[in-house]
Every structure is written in C-alpha cells, then in structure tokens.
Coordinates of C-alpha atoms in Angstrom, one line a residue:
X1 CA 62.1 122.3 76.5
X2 CA 62.2 119.9 73.6
X3 CA 60.5 122.8 71.3
X4 CA 63.4 125.1 72.5
X5 CA 66.1 122.4 71.6
X6 CA 64.5 122.2 68.2
X7 CA 64.5 125.8 67.5
X8 CA 67.9 126.1 68.6
X9 CA 69.1 123.7 66.0
X10 CA 67.3 125.6 63.4
X11 CA 69.0 128.8 64.3
X12 CA 72.8 128.0 65.6
X13 CA 73.0 131.9 66.6
X14 CA 70.6 131.1 69.8
X15 CA 73.0 130.7 72.6
X16 CA 72.6 127.9 75.1
X17 CA 74.2 129.3 78.4
X18 CA 74.7 127.3 81.9
X19 CA 73.2 130.3 83.9
X20 CA 71.9 130.0 87.3
X21 CA 68.3 128.7 86.3
X22 CA 70.1 126.1 84.2
X23 CA 71.9 125.0 87.1
X24 CA 68.8 124.6 89.1
X25 CA 67.4 122.6 86.3
X26 CA 70.5 120.5 86.1
X27 CA 70.3 119.7 89.8
X28 CA 66.6 118.6 89.5
X29 CA 67.3 116.8 86.3
X30 CA 70.3 114.9 87.7
X31 CA 68.5 114.0 90.9
X32 CA 65.4 112.5 88.9
X33 CA 68.0 110.7 86.6
X34 CA 69.7 109.2 89.6
X35 CA 66.5 108.4 91.0
X36 CA 65.5 106.1 88.1
X37 CA 69.0 104.8 87.7
X38 CA 69.8 104.1 91.3
X39 CA 69.1 100.6 91.6
X40 CA 70.8 99.6 88.2
X41 CA 74.0 101.7 89.5
X42 CA 73.7 99.9 93.0
X43 CA 73.7 96.6 91.1
X44 CA 76.8 97.1 89.1
X45 CA 78.9 98.4 92.2
X46 CA 81.8 96.1 92.5
X47 CA 84.5 98.6 93.0
X48 CA 86.4 99.6 95.3
X49 CA 83.8 97.6 97.7
X50 CA 81.2 95.5 96.2
X51 CA 78.5 96.9 98.6
X52 CA 75.8 97.9 96.2
X53 CA 75.4 101.5 97.3
X54 CA 76.9 103.7 94.6
X55 CA 73.7 104.7 93.0
X56 CA 72.1 105.6 96.4
X57 CA 75.3 107.3 97.4
X58 CA 75.3 109.6 94.3
X59 CA 71.6 110.3 94.7
X60 CA 72.1 111.4 98.3
X61 CA 74.9 113.7 97.3
X62 CA 73.1 115.5 94.4
X63 CA 70.0 115.7 96.7
X64 CA 72.0 117.9 99.1
X65 CA 73.5 119.9 96.4
X66 CA 70.0 120.5 95.1
X67 CA 68.6 121.5 98.4
X68 CA 71.3 124.2 98.7
X69 CA 70.6 125.5 95.4
X70 CA 66.9 125.7 96.0
X71 CA 67.8 127.7 99.2
X72 CA 69.7 130.3 97.2
X73 CA 66.5 130.7 94.9
X74 CA 64.3 130.7 97.8
X75 CA 66.2 133.8 99.0
X76 CA 65.4 135.7 95.8
X77 CA 61.6 134.4 95.9
X78 CA 60.4 137.8 97.0
X79 CA 61.9 139.8 94.2
X80 CA 61.9 139.7 90.3
X81 CA 65.8 138.8 90.0
X82 CA 67.2 135.4 90.1
X83 CA 70.5 134.4 91.7
X84 CA 73.7 135.0 89.7
X85 CA 75.7 132.1 88.4
X86 CA 78.5 132.3 91.0
X87 CA 76.2 132.3 94.0
X88 CA 74.2 129.3 92.6
X89 CA 77.3 126.9 91.7
X90 CA 79.0 127.8 94.8
X91 CA 75.8 126.8 96.7
X92 CA 75.7 123.6 94.6
X93 CA 79.3 122.7 95.5
X94 CA 78.9 123.3 99.2
X95 CA 75.7 121.4 99.4
X96 CA 77.2 118.5 97.5
X97 CA 80.4 118.7 100.0
X98 CA 78.4 118.7 103.1
X99 CA 76.1 115.8 102.0
X100 CA 78.5 113.6 100.0
X101 CA 78.1 110.1 100.5
X102 CA 80.5 107.0 99.8
X103 CA 83.6 107.0 97.6
X104 CA 81.9 108.2 94.3
X105 CA 79.5 111.0 96.0
X106 CA 82.8 112.2 97.5
X107 CA 84.6 112.5 94.2
X108 CA 81.4 113.9 92.6
X109 CA 81.4 116.6 95.2
X110 CA 84.9 117.6 94.3
X111 CA 84.0 117.6 90.7
X112 CA 81.3 120.3 91.4
X113 CA 83.5 122.1 93.3
X114 CA 86.2 122.4 90.6
X115 CA 83.4 123.4 88.2
X116 CA 82.2 126.0 90.8
X117 CA 85.9 127.5 90.8
X118 CA 86.0 128.2 87.3
X119 CA 82.0 129.0 86.7
X120 CA 82.3 131.4 89.5
X121 CA 84.5 133.5 88.1
X122 CA 83.0 136.9 86.4
X123 CA 81.7 135.8 83.3
X124 CA 81.0 138.6 80.6
X125 CA 78.7 137.2 77.9
X126 CA 79.6 137.9 74.3
X127 CA 77.2 138.0 71.3
X128 CA 77.9 134.4 70.6
X129 CA 77.5 133.0 74.0
X130 CA 81.3 133.3 75.0
X131 CA 82.9 134.5 78.0
X132 CA 85.8 136.5 79.4
X133 CA 88.2 134.1 81.3
X134 CA 90.3 134.7 84.4
X135 CA 93.0 136.4 82.4
X136 CA 90.5 138.7 80.5
X137 CA 91.0 137.0 77.4
X138 CA 87.8 136.4 75.7
X139 CA 86.7 132.7 75.6
X140 CA 84.7 131.3 72.5
X141 CA 81.1 129.7 73.2
X142 CA 81.5 126.8 75.6
X143 CA 85.2 127.4 76.3
X144 CA 84.3 128.7 79.9
X145 CA 82.3 125.5 80.6
X146 CA 85.0 123.2 79.0
X147 CA 87.5 124.9 81.4
X148 CA 85.3 124.3 84.2
X149 CA 84.9 120.7 83.5
X150 CA 89.0 120.6 82.9
X151 CA 89.3 122.0 86.4
X152 CA 86.7 119.5 87.9
X153 CA 88.7 116.5 86.6
X154 CA 92.1 118.0 87.9
X155 CA 90.8 118.7 91.4
X156 CA 89.0 115.2 91.7
X157 CA 92.2 113.4 91.0
X158 CA 94.2 115.6 93.5
X159 CA 91.6 114.5 96.0
X160 CA 92.3 110.9 95.6
X161 CA 95.1 109.5 97.3
X162 CA 95.8 106.8 94.8
X163 CA 94.0 107.4 91.4
X164 CA 92.9 104.3 89.5
X165 CA 91.9 104.1 85.9
X166 CA 88.9 102.7 84.9
X167 CA 87.0 104.6 87.5
X168 CA 84.8 107.7 87.7
X169 CA 87.9 109.7 87.5
X170 CA 88.6 108.4 84.1
X171 CA 85.3 109.2 82.9
X172 CA 85.5 112.8 84.2
X173 CA 88.8 113.3 82.4
X174 CA 87.4 112.0 79.2
X175 CA 84.5 114.5 79.4
X176 CA 86.8 117.3 80.0
X177 CA 89.0 116.4 77.2
X178 CA 86.2 115.9 74.7
X179 CA 84.5 119.3 75.8
X180 CA 87.9 121.2 75.2
X181 CA 88.3 119.5 71.7
X182 CA 84.5 120.6 70.7
X183 CA 85.2 124.2 71.9
X184 CA 88.8 124.6 70.4
X185 CA 89.1 127.6 68.0
X186 CA 90.5 125.1 65.2
X187 CA 88.1 122.3 65.8
X188 CA 85.3 124.8 64.3
X189 CA 82.8 123.3 67.0
X190 CA 83.6 119.7 66.4
X191 CA 82.0 117.3 68.6
X192 CA 85.0 115.6 69.4
X193 CA 85.9 111.9 69.7
X194 CA 82.8 109.8 70.3
X195 CA 80.5 112.7 69.9
X196 CA 79.6 112.0 66.2
X197 CA 76.2 110.8 67.0
X198 CA 75.2 114.1 68.6
X199 CA 75.1 117.3 66.7
X200 CA 76.7 119.3 69.3
X201 CA 78.0 121.6 66.8
X202 CA 74.5 122.9 66.0
X203 CA 74.0 124.5 69.3
X204 CA 75.5 127.8 70.0
X205 CA 76.9 128.8 73.5
X206 CA 77.8 125.8 76.2
X207 CA 75.6 123.3 73.9
X208 CA 78.6 121.9 71.8
X209 CA 80.8 121.5 75.0
X210 CA 78.1 119.8 77.2
X211 CA 77.0 117.4 74.2
X212 CA 80.6 116.7 73.4
X213 CA 81.5 116.1 77.3
X214 CA 78.5 113.7 77.6
X215 CA 79.6 111.7 74.4
X216 CA 83.2 111.5 75.5
X217 CA 82.2 110.2 78.8
X218 CA 80.0 107.5 77.3
X219 CA 82.8 106.2 75.1
X220 CA 85.2 106.2 78.2
X221 CA 82.6 104.4 80.3
X222 CA 82.2 101.5 77.8
X223 CA 86.1 101.1 78.0
X224 CA 86.2 100.7 81.9
X225 CA 85.9 96.9 81.9
X226 CA 89.0 96.8 79.9
X227 CA 91.0 99.1 82.3
X228 CA 90.0 97.6 85.8
X229 CA 90.2 93.8 86.0
X230 CA 87.6 93.5 88.7
X231 CA 85.0 95.3 86.2
X232 CA 86.2 93.0 83.5
X233 CA 85.7 89.9 85.7
X234 CA 82.1 90.8 86.6
X235 CA 81.1 92.2 83.2
X236 CA 80.1 95.5 84.2
X237 CA 81.1 99.1 83.7
X238 CA 82.2 101.4 86.6
X239 CA 79.3 102.1 88.8
X240 CA 80.7 105.6 89.8
X241 CA 81.3 106.4 85.9
X242 CA 77.7 105.3 85.2
X243 CA 76.3 107.7 87.7
X244 CA 78.5 110.5 86.3
X245 CA 77.1 109.9 83.1
X246 CA 73.6 110.1 84.2
X247 CA 74.8 113.6 85.7
X248 CA 76.2 114.8 82.4
X249 CA 73.1 113.6 80.6
X250 CA 71.0 116.0 83.0
X251 CA 73.7 118.8 82.3
X252 CA 73.1 118.2 78.5
X253 CA 69.4 118.6 79.0
X254 CA 69.5 121.4 81.2
X255 CA 71.5 123.6 78.7
X256 CA 70.0 122.4 75.5
X257 CA 66.6 120.7 76.1
X258 CA 68.1 117.7 74.4
X259 CA 67.9 114.6 76.6
X260 CA 70.5 112.0 75.2
X261 CA 70.0 108.4 75.3
X262 CA 72.5 106.7 77.9
X263 CA 72.8 103.8 75.2
X264 CA 74.1 104.3 71.8
X265 CA 72.2 102.3 69.2
X266 CA 74.0 98.9 68.6
X267 CA 75.8 98.9 71.9
X268 CA 75.2 96.8 75.4
X269 CA 73.5 98.5 78.0
X270 CA 75.0 99.3 81.3
X271 CA 73.2 96.5 83.2
X272 CA 74.3 93.8 85.6
X273 CA 74.5 90.1 84.4
X274 CA 71.9 88.0 86.0
X275 CA 74.4 87.0 88.8
X276 CA 77.8 88.8 90.0
X277 CA 80.0 86.7 91.7
X278 CA 82.6 87.7 94.2
X279 CA 85.4 89.4 92.4
X280 CA 88.1 88.2 94.5
X281 CA 89.5 84.9 94.7
X282 CA 88.6 82.9 98.0
X283 CA 92.0 83.4 99.3
X284 CA 92.4 86.8 98.0
X285 CA 92.9 90.0 100.1
X286 CA 90.0 91.1 102.0
X287 CA 89.5 94.8 102.1
X288 CA 89.0 96.9 105.2
X289 CA 86.1 96.5 107.4
X290 CA 84.8 99.9 108.0
X291 CA 83.9 103.0 105.9
X292 CA 84.4 106.2 107.8
X293 CA 83.2 109.6 106.6
X294 CA 83.2 112.9 108.3
X295 CA 83.0 116.6 107.8
X296 CA 86.3 118.3 109.2
X297 CA 87.2 122.1 109.9
X298 CA 90.8 122.6 109.7
X299 CA 93.1 124.3 107.5
X300 CA 95.6 123.2 104.9
X301 CA 98.2 122.1 107.3
X302 CA 95.8 120.0 109.2
X303 CA 94.7 118.5 105.9
X304 CA 98.2 117.5 105.0
X305 CA 98.9 115.9 108.0
X306 CA 95.4 114.1 107.8
X307 CA 96.1 112.7 104.7
X308 CA 99.3 111.0 105.8
X309 CA 97.7 109.4 108.8
X310 CA 94.8 108.1 106.9
X311 CA 96.8 107.0 104.0
X312 CA 98.6 104.5 106.3
X313 CA 95.5 103.4 108.1
X314 CA 93.7 102.1 105.0
X315 CA 92.6 102.8 101.4
X316 CA 90.1 104.5 99.2
X317 CA 91.0 107.8 100.7
X318 CA 89.5 110.8 99.5
X319 CA 89.6 114.2 100.9
X320 CA 87.7 116.9 99.2
X321 CA 86.8 120.5 100.1
X322 CA 88.8 123.8 100.9
X323 CA 88.5 126.9 102.6
X324 CA 88.4 125.4 106.1
X325 CA 85.7 122.7 105.5
X326 CA 86.5 119.3 104.1
X327 CA 84.8 115.8 103.6
X328 CA 86.8 113.1 104.6
X329 CA 86.3 109.3 103.2
X330 CA 88.3 106.4 104.0
X331 CA 88.2 102.7 104.3
X332 CA 90.0 101.3 107.4
X333 CA 90.0 98.3 109.9
X334 CA 90.4 100.7 112.9
X335 CA 87.6 103.2 112.7
X336 CA 88.3 104.8 115.9
X337 CA 91.8 105.6 114.8
X338 CA 90.6 107.0 111.7
X339 CA 88.1 109.5 113.8
X340 CA 91.2 110.1 116.2
X341 CA 93.2 111.3 113.3
X342 CA 90.5 113.8 112.5
X343 CA 90.5 115.0 116.0
X344 CA 94.2 115.8 115.8
X345 CA 94.0 117.6 112.5
X346 CA 90.8 119.8 113.4
X347 CA 87.1 119.5 114.4
X348 CA 85.4 116.6 113.0
X349 CA 81.5 116.2 112.9
X350 CA 79.0 114.4 111.0
X351 CA 80.9 111.3 111.5
X352 CA 79.3 108.2 110.0
X353 CA 80.8 104.8 110.3
X354 CA 79.6 101.9 108.3
X355 CA 80.5 98.1 109.0
X356 CA 81.0 96.2 105.7
X357 CA 80.7 92.8 107.4
X358 CA 82.8 90.0 107.3
X359 CA 83.1 89.9 103.6
X360 CA 84.4 93.2 103.1
X361 CA 85.9 93.3 99.7
X362 CA 83.4 91.1 98.2
X363 CA 80.0 92.1 97.1
X364 CA 77.8 92.8 100.3
X365 CA 74.4 91.2 100.5
X366 CA 71.6 92.6 102.7
X367 CA 72.5 91.5 106.2
X368 CA 69.7 89.6 108.2
X369 CA 70.2 92.0 111.2
X370 CA 72.0 95.3 112.4
X371 CA 72.1 97.5 115.1
X372 CA 72.2 101.4 114.8
X373 CA 73.3 103.5 117.9
X374 CA 73.4 107.1 118.5
X375 CA 76.4 108.0 120.4
X376 CA 77.7 111.4 122.0
X377 CA 81.3 111.3 121.2
X378 CA 83.8 110.1 118.5
X379 CA 85.5 107.7 120.9
X380 CA 82.1 105.9 121.4
X381 CA 81.3 106.1 117.6
X382 CA 84.4 103.8 117.0
X383 CA 83.9 101.5 119.9
X384 CA 80.3 100.7 118.9
X385 CA 81.4 100.5 114.9
X386 CA 84.0 97.8 116.0
X387 CA 81.2 95.9 117.7
X388 CA 79.5 95.9 114.2
X389 CA 76.9 98.7 114.9
X390 CA 76.1 101.6 112.5
X391 CA 76.4 104.9 114.5
X392 CA 75.1 108.5 114.3
X393 CA 77.1 111.1 115.9
X394 CA 75.1 113.4 118.3
X395 CA 77.0 116.4 118.7
X396 CA 76.5 118.8 121.7
X397 CA 73.3 120.9 121.3
X398 CA 72.6 119.4 117.9
X399 CA 70.9 116.3 118.1
X400 CA 70.3 114.0 114.9
X401 CA 67.1 114.4 113.1
X402 CA 64.8 111.6 112.1
X403 CA 66.3 111.7 108.6
X404 CA 69.6 110.9 109.7
X405 CA 68.5 108.1 111.7
X406 CA 66.7 106.7 108.7
X407 CA 69.8 107.3 106.7
X408 CA 71.6 105.2 109.1
X409 CA 69.0 102.4 109.1
X410 CA 69.3 102.1 105.3
X411 CA 73.1 102.3 105.4
X412 CA 72.9 99.3 107.9
X413 CA 71.6 97.2 104.8
X414 CA 69.9 94.6 107.0
X415 CA 66.4 93.1 107.0
X416 CA 66.2 93.7 110.5
X417 CA 67.3 96.7 112.6
X418 CA 67.8 97.3 116.2
X419 CA 67.7 101.1 117.0
X420 CA 69.4 102.4 120.2
X421 CA 68.7 106.2 120.5
X422 CA 70.8 106.4 123.8
X423 CA 68.9 109.9 124.9
X424 CA 65.7 110.5 126.4
X425 CA 65.2 113.6 124.0
X426 CA 65.5 111.4 121.2
X427 CA 62.5 109.2 122.0
X428 CA 60.0 110.7 119.5
X429 CA 62.7 111.2 116.8
X430 CA 63.8 107.7 116.9
X431 CA 59.9 106.7 116.9
X432 CA 59.7 108.6 113.6
X433 CA 62.5 107.4 111.9
X434 CA 61.7 103.7 113.0
X435 CA 58.3 104.2 111.6
X436 CA 59.6 105.5 108.1
X437 CA 62.0 102.6 107.9
X438 CA 59.1 100.0 108.6
X439 CA 57.3 101.7 105.6
X440 CA 60.1 101.0 103.6
X441 CA 59.9 97.2 104.5
X442 CA 62.6 97.1 107.1
X443 CA 61.8 95.6 110.4
X444 CA 62.9 98.0 113.1
X445 CA 62.8 97.5 117.1
X446 CA 63.3 100.4 118.9
X447 CA 64.8 99.7 122.4
X448 CA 64.3 103.1 124.6
X449 CA 68.1 103.3 125.9
X450 CA 68.1 106.6 127.8
X451 CA 71.9 106.9 128.0
X452 CA 74.9 105.7 125.9
X453 CA 76.1 103.6 128.8
X454 CA 72.7 101.6 128.4
X455 CA 73.4 101.5 124.5
X456 CA 76.7 99.8 125.2
X457 CA 75.3 97.4 127.7
X458 CA 72.7 96.4 125.1
X459 CA 75.3 95.9 122.3
X460 CA 77.4 93.8 124.5
X461 CA 74.7 91.2 124.6
X462 CA 73.7 91.5 121.0
X463 CA 73.7 88.1 119.2
X464 CA 72.6 88.3 115.5
X465 CA 72.3 84.6 115.1
X466 CA 69.3 84.0 117.5
X467 CA 65.8 85.0 116.9
X468 CA 65.0 88.8 116.5
X469 CA 62.6 88.8 119.2
X470 CA 64.8 87.0 121.7
X471 CA 67.7 89.3 120.9
X472 CA 65.7 92.6 121.2
X473 CA 64.5 91.2 125.0
X474 CA 67.9 90.5 125.8
X475 CA 69.3 94.0 124.6
X476 CA 66.2 95.7 126.3
X477 CA 66.7 93.8 129.5
X478 CA 70.4 94.6 129.5
X479 CA 69.8 98.3 129.0
X480 CA 67.1 98.5 131.6
X481 CA 69.3 96.8 134.2
X482 CA 71.8 99.5 133.7
X483 CA 71.6 102.8 135.8
X484 CA 73.2 105.7 134.3
X485 CA 74.5 109.0 135.4
X486 CA 76.4 111.7 134.1
X487 CA 78.3 114.6 135.4
X488 CA 77.6 118.2 134.0
X489 CA 78.5 121.8 134.8
X490 CA 75.6 124.1 135.9
X491 CA 75.3 126.9 133.5
X492 CA 73.4 129.3 136.0
X493 CA 71.9 129.3 139.3
X494 CA 68.8 127.2 139.9
X495 CA 66.6 124.9 142.0
X496 CA 67.3 121.2 141.7
X497 CA 66.1 117.9 143.6
X498 CA 69.5 118.1 145.5
X499 CA 69.1 121.8 146.3
X500 CA 70.0 125.0 145.0
X501 CA 73.2 125.0 142.8
X502 CA 75.3 127.9 141.4
X503 CA 76.7 128.6 138.0
X504 CA 79.9 126.4 137.5
X505 CA 78.9 123.8 140.1
X506 CA 79.3 120.1 139.2
X507 CA 76.0 118.3 139.0
X508 CA 75.8 114.6 139.5
X509 CA 72.7 113.4 137.6
X510 CA 71.5 109.7 138.2
X511 CA 68.8 108.5 136.0
X512 CA 68.2 112.1 134.9
X513 CA 67.7 113.6 138.3
X514 CA 70.3 115.8 139.9
X515 CA 71.5 113.9 143.1
X516 CA 74.8 115.5 144.0
X517 CA 76.1 118.9 143.8
X518 CA 79.8 119.3 144.0
X519 CA 82.7 121.7 143.3
X520 CA 85.3 119.1 142.0
X521 CA 84.8 116.6 139.4
X522 CA 86.7 113.4 141.2
X523 CA 84.8 114.1 144.6
X524 CA 81.5 114.4 142.9
X525 CA 82.0 111.3 140.7
X526 CA 82.8 109.4 143.8
X527 CA 79.7 110.6 145.7
X528 CA 77.7 109.6 142.5
X529 CA 79.2 106.2 142.4
X530 CA 78.5 105.7 146.2
X531 CA 75.0 106.3 145.7
X532 CA 74.6 104.0 142.6
X533 CA 76.4 101.1 144.2
X534 CA 74.4 101.3 147.4
X535 CA 71.9 99.3 145.6
X536 CA 74.4 96.5 144.3
X537 CA 76.1 96.3 141.1
X538 CA 78.4 94.1 139.1
X539 CA 80.1 96.3 136.5
X540 CA 80.7 99.9 136.4
X541 CA 81.3 101.9 132.9
X542 CA 83.1 105.1 132.9
X543 CA 83.0 107.4 129.7
X544 CA 85.5 110.1 129.8
X545 CA 85.1 113.1 128.1
X546 CA 87.9 114.6 125.6
X547 CA 89.6 116.9 128.3
X548 CA 89.4 114.6 131.3
X549 CA 92.6 113.2 132.5
X550 CA 93.5 109.6 132.8
X551 CA 94.3 110.2 136.5
X552 CA 90.4 110.6 137.1
X553 CA 89.6 107.2 135.8
X554 CA 92.4 105.7 137.8
X555 CA 91.2 107.3 140.8
X556 CA 87.8 106.3 140.2
X557 CA 88.9 102.5 139.6
X558 CA 90.7 102.6 142.9
X559 CA 87.4 103.9 144.6
X560 CA 85.2 101.1 143.3
X561 CA 87.8 98.5 144.0
X562 CA 88.4 99.7 147.7
X563 CA 84.5 99.7 148.4
X564 CA 83.0 97.1 146.2
X565 CA 85.6 94.1 145.9
X566 CA 83.2 92.2 143.4
X567 CA 82.4 94.9 141.1
X568 CA 84.6 95.5 137.9
X569 CA 85.4 98.7 136.1
X570 CA 85.6 99.4 132.4
X571 CA 87.0 102.8 131.1
X572 CA 86.3 104.2 127.5
X573 CA 87.4 107.4 126.0
X574 CA 84.3 109.2 124.6
X575 CA 86.1 112.1 122.8
X576 CA 84.2 115.2 122.3
X577 CA 81.0 114.8 124.2
X578 CA 78.6 117.1 125.9
X579 CA 79.3 116.3 129.3
X580 CA 82.9 115.3 131.0
X581 CA 81.9 112.0 132.5
X582 CA 79.2 109.4 131.7
X583 CA 78.7 106.5 134.4
X584 CA 76.9 103.3 134.2
X585 CA 76.2 100.6 136.7
X586 CA 75.0 96.9 135.7

C-alpha cells in the first residue's frame, strides 16, 4: 500500500477511487484504528454523558458495518467479479444502522447512510477519475466523494434533535467543507484550510478529497474544547469527533495508501489528563438515568410522532435510518415510557436499556456489581431497567445469542455481574456468555432462572451492598422459591401430560409441563392458579401480554383474593411477548 501511494504521488494521473474494494479496506482499517484507539477515546468521553464508552460504541458500530460488507463480498466469492460500489456502501450503511451503539455510534451510522445515498448513485468514471453526478453533470476528481461527505454531515445534523457545536457533528461538517474546497474547480485541487501538511493535490481521483477531509476534521477537532464548555473544563477534545477522525484516517489510507498521523507536529495529543474530575458542579443538574436504544420498523409519520414523544421525555435524542427501518437513541428517566413510545409508533426490537447509575451526568466509574436480565417483552424491559438491571430483549422465536449477552455484560460496566437468563432454553447460551465474560476479568454468577417471573423475584431481593456470594445466594433462593406458569396457544393437535390438545386450545404450563387444557383464557388461568396455590403461596405475579385486556387481571386478582385471603397479587404489563400470560407464585 505504501509503495502504491508513493507511485501515485510521482504520477498524479493515476486515479485513487473509492470503489467497492476500497470500501471493504476502509471498514477493515477503521475497525483496526478504533480497536487501537478505543481505550483512549473511552477515557476522554465526557459529553453528553461521561460514561466512558464512546470508543467501544464506535468500534461495535463499525464492526457491524464491516460484517455487512464482508457478507456482500462473500456472496461474490464463487465468481471472479466483486460487488459494485452501490451494493457495498448500502451494505455498510445498513450494517452500521442495525449495529449502532450509543450516541456517537448512532450518528456515525447516519453519516455512513448519507455517504451511501450519494455514492450509491450511478457513477460513470472519466479519464481523470471524475464522475457523473445525479443531474448528469460531470463531476471532477473527488467531487462525488466530497458531495457524499456533505450529504453525510447534513443527514447527521437532521437526525439529532438538538445539535450542539463542538461535537462529532462539527467535525463531520468541517471534513465536508474541506473536501468541497479541495475539489472546487477554481481551487485547483488545493487541500483546503488545515490541509497544508498533506499534499492532497498530488493525488488524482478521490485522494485530494479524502486528505482534505481528514485535515479539516483534525483542525475542527482541536477546536472543540473552545466550543463546548464541558470539554474545556476537562481539558479534552470531543470523544465522538476523535473517533470520527480515526475513521477518516482509515478512509485516507484505503483510498491512497497513505496513513496520516493523528497528531500534527508541535500539537498536543488527544489524551486525557491524569485525572478527569466531574464536569458538573456538585449542585448542578443530573442527567437522565437510562440510555434506551432500539431498532424500529415504521414509516415517516410514525417517526415524526416518535420524535415529538421522545423529545419531551429526555435528551440526547438521535433517530437515524429510513426506508422503514430506524435506529432510535435517547437518554431518559422513564425507560418504560421510551419503549412504549416506540410501540405506539411501530414495531421496536433489539431493545437495549442501560442504567447510567446514580451519578448520571458525571463520569461513570465501573460499578462494583450489576444485574443483566433477559426479558420476553418491552414492558418487563422497562421494569427491570428501573430496578437497575441491564436488559436484553428476547423476541418471540428469536432468543439472544451468547454474543448479545456478553455485550450486555460489558455494558453493565461492573466488576461483578449476576446473569438472569429467565429461560430454560438459554441455559447453555448464558453459560457460554458467562465463561467469555470471566475470561475478560469480570466476575459473573449465572442464576439458572427458567422464567421471567423468577428473574423478577431474584431482582426484588438484590442488594448490591452485601457480599457478592451472599447476594447470589439470596437471589437464587428467591428464584427457586417461585413457581412459574405460562398460558400458551396450541399450534397443532398433540399429546401432552394433561391429555390430547387441539390446535387453538389454551395450554396452562406449570414449571414447563402442560397441566391444564382449556378453551378460554380467564377460566384456564384460574385453573392454573388453583393448582399452583394448592401448595401454598404468599405472592402471585401476573405478567400480561400486549393484547390481554385489563379486565383479565382484575378477574384473576378477585379470584385469588376470594380463595386465598393471605395472598397478594401484583400485575405487570409485559408488552409484546411470546405468550399472553405469565404467572409466578412465591
């Protein structure tokens, strides 16, 4: 690569074009760069929430984009051709969208989407590496890429509810401006402001544009502490902007073979001082307690409604995507309300709720202990998150993979983690995730909860201030003392432990075995409760599915009260879950 770059400088007529192969290289190089710089970027993360995960979130976002690009190339592996540029950049943008993490990762996904919109247009190469634009007019070398960077910066700003200068948005805009100046016909290929230390003009094709974009971004990044007070007080540059600089550096190397230095001679490195103090006064405002992220299938009308709802609920609202699929990111105090807003707007999934801790708005230190819980519905995700747990949503028929559980354990950001799989089918998956997390130095205790109601019982007695082993024993005991049941609909005729069922029958399963077969939800649920309470109990937990009316809960509460005076009942809304009713008896 270095030899190719040198040869190009000696012969300016050799074009350097961002084609499909270069995009693949860009993803790989960006992933390597963020892998090297991840800890540094995490360390300078003080805005919008000082939770020390911006570098990690950007890495995971690019990792998802890179996987999507590799999948496109794998589809061409049997032939001699390679994917075309439109297919490759669209795959990159889609991969980033579905894998976006955190505020900066979500914005990066939108930047890549903006680039894909322009680069996905038909591009007719000219002798000097130019292209034909959307209007049919010829674009000089690099102008197509410069226009892609401009569209990226524009879409990213539109995605953020309240754009702030001194952030990744500022750096992206500066990169686009510098690329446009470098490729302007009257500029004669000049590198633009801040680009003098890179001889971008020596490159044909997209080389001048990418060098100028990188140099303009670096100048803008160095200026961020003067634009955002929280950065100035901490003495750091913006972490998201620093991550974008690493991505742009990889773009320069992919297109030209030249790997630019992240630090110009005579300037300070982008490093954290020895200690970063809290960036808010002790009596200053404390930010929202939860970060909520989910993918959402809806239309433009649904997104408009969602933006209004979430903007009123919290801050750091970023909604990216399009064509029916969106990635939603917001910081709120009411995680359940943020998820419910998504349910009202469309179909949310891959819901991730992270609790910032009591010191939200300040730099988040690694907690001593945390709980990670798998939940079957959006309602329980909000409930468990409000109790301090990091949640993983299990969609009907799509149980989470071990990698998702490991990701949740990392997001919990604690030395000790209690893992609640809440499903017998996840026993081996959870064990594998726990083993991987232990290899990373995290102490993980796996409590083999077999249903969500057992997880709720365990979470209710969780006390992070007592010894880890004592806490795990208490949570295990609470889960083990909770019998669980669910009401499901039979899909076909079959033999069960309660007799022969027909398709459409209601099945009452107690501790995993069919105990009751019925035709109507309420009466079947009452029969299940009678069996469970015949052995005694102090508390009944009912988790209602999305389409189950409140009247059912009221009827079952009366049934328990009339037959068992000393037994209390609590009711939760589970949202969209695989069965209409979950029951727990402690």
